[in-house]
């Protein structure tokens, strides 16, 4: 009998066409956010530090304005609703593991993904500046100070009996991708999957993902 399949899917730049944290900062943050972004990219500071500090540049009073802006401008990648339905019908558990923040991740996925299957950071608006909370920090096996630690979430889900499929677009997905049986990648994660010799397929929209998964079923049934 073939193994069951579980899917671990990134949010920003994978389910959405572009990165929502970057979009929020471009629109609402004072210019010093760019330095923080550059320091994260060059690994001078951790993702948790950088994202936390970027949001601390924003006022909690902007909560509604920021949320409205993202809900209006974020575009869900072609085929995602069909893909979520396909996963459900196929009995493939679908987990969204995201370095994004609950106030935009959850409403954008409403009606598409079970809220209990979403793992992301959260925002606290009770102080004058926005504070990011980290309910899924690194376990003892990860020292990257990820913020939302994707490999730690994958380990915690205890998917030993499953064929694990990781879908993503960026360097922040790489450590989880290394734990996967198959990586479905675009953009930088695609490049990294090649570089690290991972078992990967390329996608540009979720119709591609559905056909990759269907082919996989045919091979393994
Ligand atoms: Mg991403
Ligand atoms: Zn980590």
PDB file of C-alpha atoms and ligand atoms in Angstrom:
ATOM      1  CA  UNK A   1       0.000   0.000   0.000  1.00  0.00           C
ATOM      2  CA  UNK A   2       1.253   3.464  -0.793  1.00  0.00           C
ATOM      3  CA  UNK A   3       1.998   5.987   1.923  1.00  0.00           C
ATOM      4  CA  UNK A   4      -0.456   8.715   2.815  1.00  0.00           C
ATOM      5  CA  UNK A   5       0.418  12.195   1.598  1.00  0.00           C
ATOM      6  CA  UNK A   6       0.639  15.369   3.697  1.00  0.00           C
ATOM      7  CA  UNK A   7       1.199  18.831   2.271  1.00  0.00           C
ATOM      8  CA  UNK A   8       3.064  21.663   3.958  1.00  0.00           C
ATOM      9  CA  UNK A   9       2.534  24.909   2.090  1.00  0.00           C
ATOM     10  CA  UNK A  10       4.079  28.354   2.496  1.00  0.00           C
ATOM     11  CA  UNK A  11       1.877  31.457   2.273  1.00  0.00           C
ATOM     12  CA  UNK A  12       3.629  34.666   1.118  1.00  0.00           C
ATOM     13  CA  UNK A  13       4.880  34.423  -2.451  1.00  0.00           C
ATOM     14  CA  UNK A  14       3.466  30.897  -2.719  1.00  0.00           C
ATOM     15  CA  UNK A  15      -0.277  31.124  -2.047  1.00  0.00           C
ATOM     16  CA  UNK A  16      -0.190  34.872  -2.623  1.00  0.00           C
ATOM     17  CA  UNK A  17       1.531  36.277  -5.697  1.00  0.00           C
ATOM     18  CA  UNK A  18       3.829  38.502  -3.661  1.00  0.00           C
ATOM     19  CA  UNK A  19       5.132  39.061  -0.138  1.00  0.00           C
ATOM     20  CA  UNK A  20       2.639  40.784   2.160  1.00  0.00           C
ATOM     21  CA  UNK A  21       5.109  41.926   4.822  1.00  0.00           C
ATOM     22  CA  UNK A  22       7.118  43.743   2.155  1.00  0.00           C
ATOM     23  CA  UNK A  23       3.897  45.267   0.783  1.00  0.00           C
ATOM     24  CA  UNK A  24       2.895  46.498   4.266  1.00  0.00           C
ATOM     25  CA  UNK A  25       6.330  48.006   4.931  1.00  0.00           C
ATOM     26  CA  UNK A  26       6.505  49.723   1.532  1.00  0.00           C
ATOM     27  CA  UNK A  27       3.156  51.336   2.134  1.00  0.00           C
ATOM     28  CA  UNK A  28       3.223  52.140   5.861  1.00  0.00           C
ATOM     29  CA  UNK A  29       6.727  52.016   7.374  1.00  0.00           C
ATOM     30  CA  UNK A  30       9.261  54.842   7.662  1.00  0.00           C
ATOM     31  CA  UNK A  31      12.373  54.344   5.440  1.00  0.00           C
ATOM     32  CA  UNK A  32      14.481  52.557   8.086  1.00  0.00           C
ATOM     33  CA  UNK A  33      12.569  49.320   7.400  1.00  0.00           C
ATOM     34  CA  UNK A  34      14.723  48.845   4.290  1.00  0.00           C
ATOM     35  CA  UNK A  35      17.904  48.590   6.336  1.00  0.00           C
ATOM     36  CA  UNK A  36      16.268  45.896   8.504  1.00  0.00           C
ATOM     37  CA  UNK A  37      15.194  43.995   5.379  1.00  0.00           C
ATOM     38  CA  UNK A  38      18.743  44.151   3.989  1.00  0.00           C
ATOM     39  CA  UNK A  39      20.180  42.938   7.303  1.00  0.00           C
ATOM     40  CA  UNK A  40      17.784  39.977   7.273  1.00  0.00           C
ATOM     41  CA  UNK A  41      18.720  39.112   3.683  1.00  0.00           C
ATOM     42  CA  UNK A  42      22.430  39.309   4.431  1.00  0.00           C
ATOM     43  CA  UNK A  43      21.837  37.245   7.632  1.00  0.00           C
ATOM     44  CA  UNK A  44      23.269  39.929   9.920  1.00  0.00           C
ATOM     45  CA  UNK A  45      20.100  39.666  11.986  1.00  0.00           C
ATOM     46  CA  UNK A  46      17.602  36.796  12.282  1.00  0.00           C
ATOM     47  CA  UNK A  47      14.213  36.773  10.582  1.00  0.00           C
ATOM     48  CA  UNK A  48      12.522  36.996  13.990  1.00  0.00           C
ATOM     49  CA  UNK A  49      14.566  40.053  14.945  1.00  0.00           C
ATOM     50  CA  UNK A  50      14.084  41.768  11.577  1.00  0.00           C
ATOM     51  CA  UNK A  51      10.346  41.177  11.257  1.00  0.00           C
ATOM     52  CA  UNK A  52       9.774  42.089  14.904  1.00  0.00           C
ATOM     53  CA  UNK A  53      11.670  45.353  14.505  1.00  0.00           C
ATOM     54  CA  UNK A  54       9.991  46.216  11.198  1.00  0.00           C
ATOM     55  CA  UNK A  55       6.524  45.920  12.740  1.00  0.00           C
ATOM     56  CA  UNK A  56       7.625  47.909  15.796  1.00  0.00           C
ATOM     57  CA  UNK A  57       7.991  50.840  13.348  1.00  0.00           C
ATOM     58  CA  UNK A  58       4.207  50.750  12.831  1.00  0.00           C
ATOM     59  CA  UNK A  59       1.545  52.152  15.101  1.00  0.00           C
ATOM     60  CA  UNK A  60      -1.140  49.828  16.503  1.00  0.00           C
ATOM     61  CA  UNK A  61      -3.670  52.485  15.608  1.00  0.00           C
ATOM     62  CA  UNK A  62      -3.056  51.613  11.931  1.00  0.00           C
ATOM     63  CA  UNK A  63      -4.351  48.065  12.427  1.00  0.00           C
ATOM     64  CA  UNK A  64      -7.546  48.501  10.427  1.00  0.00           C
ATOM     65  CA  UNK A  65      -5.939  50.527   7.677  1.00  0.00           C
ATOM     66  CA  UNK A  66      -3.140  47.972   7.212  1.00  0.00           C
ATOM     67  CA  UNK A  67      -5.554  45.041   7.257  1.00  0.00           C
ATOM     68  CA  UNK A  68      -7.859  46.682   4.725  1.00  0.00           C
ATOM     69  CA  UNK A  69      -4.927  47.490   2.472  1.00  0.00           C
ATOM     70  CA  UNK A  70      -3.659  43.898   2.407  1.00  0.00           C
ATOM     71  CA  UNK A  71      -7.096  42.353   1.956  1.00  0.00           C
ATOM     72  CA  UNK A  72      -7.629  44.661  -0.961  1.00  0.00           C
ATOM     73  CA  UNK A  73      -4.243  44.233  -2.640  1.00  0.00           C
ATOM     74  CA  UNK A  74      -3.070  40.684  -1.910  1.00  0.00           C
ATOM     75  CA  UNK A  75      -3.756  38.354  -4.825  1.00  0.00           C
ATOM     76  CA  UNK A  76      -4.188  34.623  -4.306  1.00  0.00           C
ATOM     77  CA  UNK A  77      -2.266  32.587  -6.873  1.00  0.00           C
ATOM     78  CA  UNK A  78      -4.235  31.024  -9.683  1.00  0.00           C
ATOM     79  CA  UNK A  79      -5.735  27.615  -8.854  1.00  0.00           C
ATOM     80  CA  UNK A  80      -5.333  27.743  -5.088  1.00  0.00           C
ATOM     81  CA  UNK A  81      -9.027  27.233  -4.270  1.00  0.00           C
ATOM     82  CA  UNK A  82      -9.145  24.224  -6.629  1.00  0.00           C
ATOM     83  CA  UNK A  83      -5.951  22.888  -5.066  1.00  0.00           C
ATOM     84  CA  UNK A  84      -7.336  23.212  -1.503  1.00  0.00           C
ATOM     85  CA  UNK A  85     -10.486  21.359  -2.615  1.00  0.00           C
ATOM     86  CA  UNK A  86      -8.376  18.708  -4.350  1.00  0.00           C
ATOM     87  CA  UNK A  87      -6.337  18.140  -1.159  1.00  0.00           C
ATOM     88  CA  UNK A  88      -9.512  17.841   0.884  1.00  0.00           C
ATOM     89  CA  UNK A  89     -11.129  15.368  -1.528  1.00  0.00           C
ATOM     90  CA  UNK A  90      -7.937  13.318  -1.669  1.00  0.00           C
ATOM     91  CA  UNK A  91      -7.668  13.223   2.154  1.00  0.00           C
ATOM     92  CA  UNK A  92      -4.291  14.919   2.058  1.00  0.00           C
ATOM     93  CA  UNK A  93      -3.817  16.954   5.227  1.00  0.00           C
ATOM     94  CA  UNK A  94      -2.926  20.509   4.134  1.00  0.00           C
ATOM     95  CA  UNK A  95      -0.903  22.613   6.564  1.00  0.00           C
ATOM     96  CA  UNK A  96      -0.087  26.252   5.921  1.00  0.00           C
ATOM     97  CA  UNK A  97       3.188  27.177   7.610  1.00  0.00           C
ATOM     98  CA  UNK A  98       3.919  30.851   7.222  1.00  0.00           C
ATOM     99  CA  UNK A  99       6.261  33.543   8.423  1.00  0.00           C
ATOM    100  CA  UNK A 100       3.357  35.933   7.821  1.00  0.00           C
ATOM    101  CA  UNK A 101       1.140  37.391  10.510  1.00  0.00           C
ATOM    102  CA  UNK A 102      -2.310  36.132  11.597  1.00  0.00           C
ATOM    103  CA  UNK A 103      -4.182  39.374  10.899  1.00  0.00           C
ATOM    104  CA  UNK A 104      -3.650  39.000   7.152  1.00  0.00           C
ATOM    105  CA  UNK A 105      -2.937  35.265   6.717  1.00  0.00           C
ATOM    106  CA  UNK A 106      -6.160  34.091   8.378  1.00  0.00           C
ATOM    107  CA  UNK A 107      -8.658  36.368   6.601  1.00  0.00           C
ATOM    108  CA  UNK A 108      -7.043  35.702   3.207  1.00  0.00           C
ATOM    109  CA  UNK A 109      -7.430  31.946   3.744  1.00  0.00           C
ATOM    110  CA  UNK A 110     -10.921  32.107   5.186  1.00  0.00           C
ATOM    111  CA  UNK A 111     -13.185  29.492   3.659  1.00  0.00           C
ATOM    112  CA  UNK A 112     -10.218  27.886   1.860  1.00  0.00           C
ATOM    113  CA  UNK A 113      -8.201  26.256   4.660  1.00  0.00           C
ATOM    114  CA  UNK A 114      -9.183  24.939   8.104  1.00  0.00           C
ATOM    115  CA  UNK A 115      -7.956  27.570  10.637  1.00  0.00           C
ATOM    116  CA  UNK A 116      -6.510  24.800  12.859  1.00  0.00           C
ATOM    117  CA  UNK A 117      -4.127  23.896  10.041  1.00  0.00           C
ATOM    118  CA  UNK A 118      -2.598  27.382   9.818  1.00  0.00           C
ATOM    119  CA  UNK A 119       0.706  28.015  11.603  1.00  0.00           C
ATOM    120  CA  UNK A 120       1.902  31.614  11.520  1.00  0.00           C
ATOM    121  CA  UNK A 121       3.026  34.487  13.732  1.00  0.00           C
ATOM    122  CA  UNK A 122       0.570  36.758  15.466  1.00  0.00           C
ATOM    123  CA  UNK A 123       0.315  40.460  16.142  1.00  0.00           C
ATOM    124  CA  UNK A 124      -0.509  42.247  19.364  1.00  0.00           C
ATOM    125  CA  UNK A 125      -2.027  45.721  18.983  1.00  0.00           C
ATOM    126  CA  UNK A 126      -2.395  46.557  22.690  1.00  0.00           C
ATOM    127  CA  UNK A 127       0.742  48.748  22.917  1.00  0.00           C
ATOM    128  CA  UNK A 128       1.326  51.914  20.892  1.00  0.00           C
ATOM    129  CA  UNK A 129       3.564  50.059  18.398  1.00  0.00           C
ATOM    130  CA  UNK A 130       2.704  46.689  16.855  1.00  0.00           C
ATOM    131  CA  UNK A 131       4.292  43.743  18.677  1.00  0.00           C
ATOM    132  CA  UNK A 132       4.776  40.441  16.872  1.00  0.00           C
ATOM    133  CA  UNK A 133       4.305  37.246  18.904  1.00  0.00           C
ATOM    134  CA  UNK A 134       5.975  33.966  17.982  1.00  0.00           C
ATOM    135  CA  UNK A 135       3.904  30.933  18.880  1.00  0.00           C
ATOM    136  CA  UNK A 136       5.996  28.579  16.683  1.00  0.00           C
ATOM    137  CA  UNK A 137       9.590  29.327  17.615  1.00  0.00           C
ATOM    138  CA  UNK A 138      12.577  27.080  16.848  1.00  0.00           C
ATOM    139  CA  UNK A 139      12.875  23.778  18.701  1.00  0.00           C
ATOM    140  CA  UNK A 140      16.248  22.593  20.063  1.00  0.00           C
ATOM    141  CA  UNK A 141      17.244  21.267  16.627  1.00  0.00           C
ATOM    142  CA  UNK A 142      17.139  24.710  14.962  1.00  0.00           C
ATOM    143  CA  UNK A 143      19.403  27.627  15.800  1.00  0.00           C
ATOM    144  CA  UNK A 144      18.285  30.048  13.086  1.00  0.00           C
ATOM    145  CA  UNK A 145      15.938  32.132  15.272  1.00  0.00           C
ATOM    146  CA  UNK A 146      13.359  31.790  12.503  1.00  0.00           C
ATOM    147  CA  UNK A 147      10.367  33.398  14.179  1.00  0.00           C
ATOM    148  CA  UNK A 148       7.916  30.913  12.723  1.00  0.00           C
ATOM    149  CA  UNK A 149      10.207  27.881  12.465  1.00  0.00           C
ATOM    150  CA  UNK A 150       9.078  25.754   9.548  1.00  0.00           C
ATOM    151  CA  UNK A 151      11.277  22.696  10.202  1.00  0.00           C
ATOM    152  CA  UNK A 152      10.203  22.752  13.877  1.00  0.00           C
ATOM    153  CA  UNK A 153       6.522  22.782  12.838  1.00  0.00           C
ATOM    154  CA  UNK A 154       7.142  19.909  10.416  1.00  0.00           C
ATOM    155  CA  UNK A 155       8.801  17.908  13.223  1.00  0.00           C
ATOM    156  CA  UNK A 156       5.995  18.729  15.645  1.00  0.00           C
ATOM    157  CA  UNK A 157       3.348  17.557  13.179  1.00  0.00           C
ATOM    158  CA  UNK A 158       4.987  14.114  13.448  1.00  0.00           C
ATOM    159  CA  UNK A 159       4.345  13.097   9.840  1.00  0.00           C
ATOM    160  CA  UNK A 160       6.653  10.053   9.900  1.00  0.00           C
ATOM    161  CA  UNK A 161       4.017   7.857   8.245  1.00  0.00           C
ATOM    162  CA  UNK A 162       3.363  10.369   5.498  1.00  0.00           C
ATOM    163  CA  UNK A 163       4.950  11.247   2.231  1.00  0.00           C
ATOM    164  CA  UNK A 164       5.716  14.907   2.941  1.00  0.00           C
ATOM    165  CA  UNK A 165       5.318  17.476   0.184  1.00  0.00           C
ATOM    166  CA  UNK A 166       6.644  20.986   0.815  1.00  0.00           C
ATOM    167  CA  UNK A 167       5.451  23.819  -1.430  1.00  0.00           C
ATOM    168  CA  UNK A 168       7.269  27.146  -1.298  1.00  0.00           C
ATOM    169  CA  UNK A 169       9.104  29.963  -3.006  1.00  0.00           C
ATOM    170  CA  UNK A 170      11.929  31.189  -0.858  1.00  0.00           C
ATOM    171  CA  UNK A 171      14.995  30.630   1.271  1.00  0.00           C
ATOM    172  CA  UNK A 172      12.740  30.529   4.376  1.00  0.00           C
ATOM    173  CA  UNK A 173      11.285  27.257   3.056  1.00  0.00           C
ATOM    174  CA  UNK A 174      14.620  25.548   2.497  1.00  0.00           C
ATOM    175  CA  UNK A 175      15.050  23.876   5.908  1.00  0.00           C
ATOM    176  CA  UNK A 176      11.524  22.432   5.750  1.00  0.00           C
ATOM    177  CA  UNK A 177      12.152  21.429   2.113  1.00  0.00           C
ATOM    178  CA  UNK A 178      15.145  19.376   3.260  1.00  0.00           C
ATOM    179  CA  UNK A 179      12.733  17.296   5.405  1.00  0.00           C
ATOM    180  CA  UNK A 180      10.358  16.682   2.482  1.00  0.00           C
ATOM    181  CA  UNK A 181      10.010  13.677   0.199  1.00  0.00           C
ATOM    182  CA  UNK A 182       9.144  16.050  -2.632  1.00  0.00           C
ATOM    183  CA  UNK A 183       9.546  19.825  -2.948  1.00  0.00           C
ATOM    184  CA  UNK A 184       7.248  21.788  -5.255  1.00  0.00           C
ATOM    185  CA  UNK A 185       9.053  25.056  -5.790  1.00  0.00           C
ATOM    186  CA  UNK A 186       9.195  28.343  -7.609  1.00  0.00           C
ATOM    187  CA  UNK A 187      11.583  31.280  -7.570  1.00  0.00           C
ATOM    188  CA  UNK A 188      14.511  31.126  -5.115  1.00  0.00           C
ATOM    189  CA  UNK A 189      13.418  27.821  -3.564  1.00  0.00           C
ATOM    190  CA  UNK A 190      13.549  26.261  -7.011  1.00  0.00           C
ATOM    191  CA  UNK A 191      17.140  27.391  -7.419  1.00  0.00           C
ATOM    192  CA  UNK A 192      18.058  26.174  -3.925  1.00  0.00           C
ATOM    193  CA  UNK A 193      16.348  22.809  -4.483  1.00  0.00           C
ATOM    194  CA  UNK A 194      18.560  22.273  -7.525  1.00  0.00           C
ATOM    195  CA  UNK A 195      21.637  23.419  -5.644  1.00  0.00           C
ATOM    196  CA  UNK A 196      20.994  21.055  -2.715  1.00  0.00           C
ATOM    197  CA  UNK A 197      19.971  18.177  -4.972  1.00  0.00           C
ATOM    198  CA  UNK A 198      16.532  17.846  -3.426  1.00  0.00           C
ATOM    199  CA  UNK A 199      13.761  15.877  -5.107  1.00  0.00           C
ATOM    200  CA  UNK A 200      11.811  18.760  -6.651  1.00  0.00           C
ATOM    201  CA  UNK A 201       9.269  19.832  -9.239  1.00  0.00           C
ATOM    202  CA  UNK A 202       8.689  23.333 -10.533  1.00  0.00           C
ATOM    203  CA  UNK A 203       5.348  25.144 -10.364  1.00  0.00           C
ATOM    204  CA  UNK A 204       4.060  28.515 -11.415  1.00  0.00           C
ATOM    205  CA  UNK A 205       0.422  28.167 -10.326  1.00  0.00           C
ATOM    206  CA  UNK A 206      -1.663  25.706  -8.318  1.00  0.00           C
ATOM    207  CA  UNK A 207      -3.035  23.996 -11.424  1.00  0.00           C
ATOM    208  CA  UNK A 208       0.559  22.808 -11.920  1.00  0.00           C
ATOM    209  CA  UNK A 209       0.612  21.587  -8.313  1.00  0.00           C
ATOM    210  CA  UNK A 210      -2.598  19.589  -8.832  1.00  0.00           C
ATOM    211  CA  UNK A 211      -1.198  17.882 -11.920  1.00  0.00           C
ATOM    212  CA  UNK A 212       2.094  17.082 -10.166  1.00  0.00           C
ATOM    213  CA  UNK A 213       0.163  15.457  -7.307  1.00  0.00           C
ATOM    214  CA  UNK A 214      -2.117  13.553  -9.690  1.00  0.00           C
ATOM    215  CA  UNK A 215       0.883  12.157 -11.552  1.00  0.00           C
ATOM    216  CA  UNK A 216       2.423  11.144  -8.243  1.00  0.00           C
ATOM    217  CA  UNK A 217      -0.734   9.171  -7.390  1.00  0.00           C
ATOM    218  CA  UNK A 218      -0.584   7.363 -10.727  1.00  0.00           C
ATOM    219  CA  UNK A 219       3.008   6.352 -10.135  1.00  0.00           C
ATOM    220  CA  UNK A 220       2.534   5.104  -6.591  1.00  0.00           C
ATOM    221  CA  UNK A 221      -0.924   3.489  -6.638  1.00  0.00           C
TER     222      UNK A 221
HETATM  223 MG1  LIG B   1       7.231  32.590   0.824  1.00  0.00          MG
HETATM  224 ZN1  LIG B   2      14.099  27.646  13.287  1.00  0.00          ZN
END
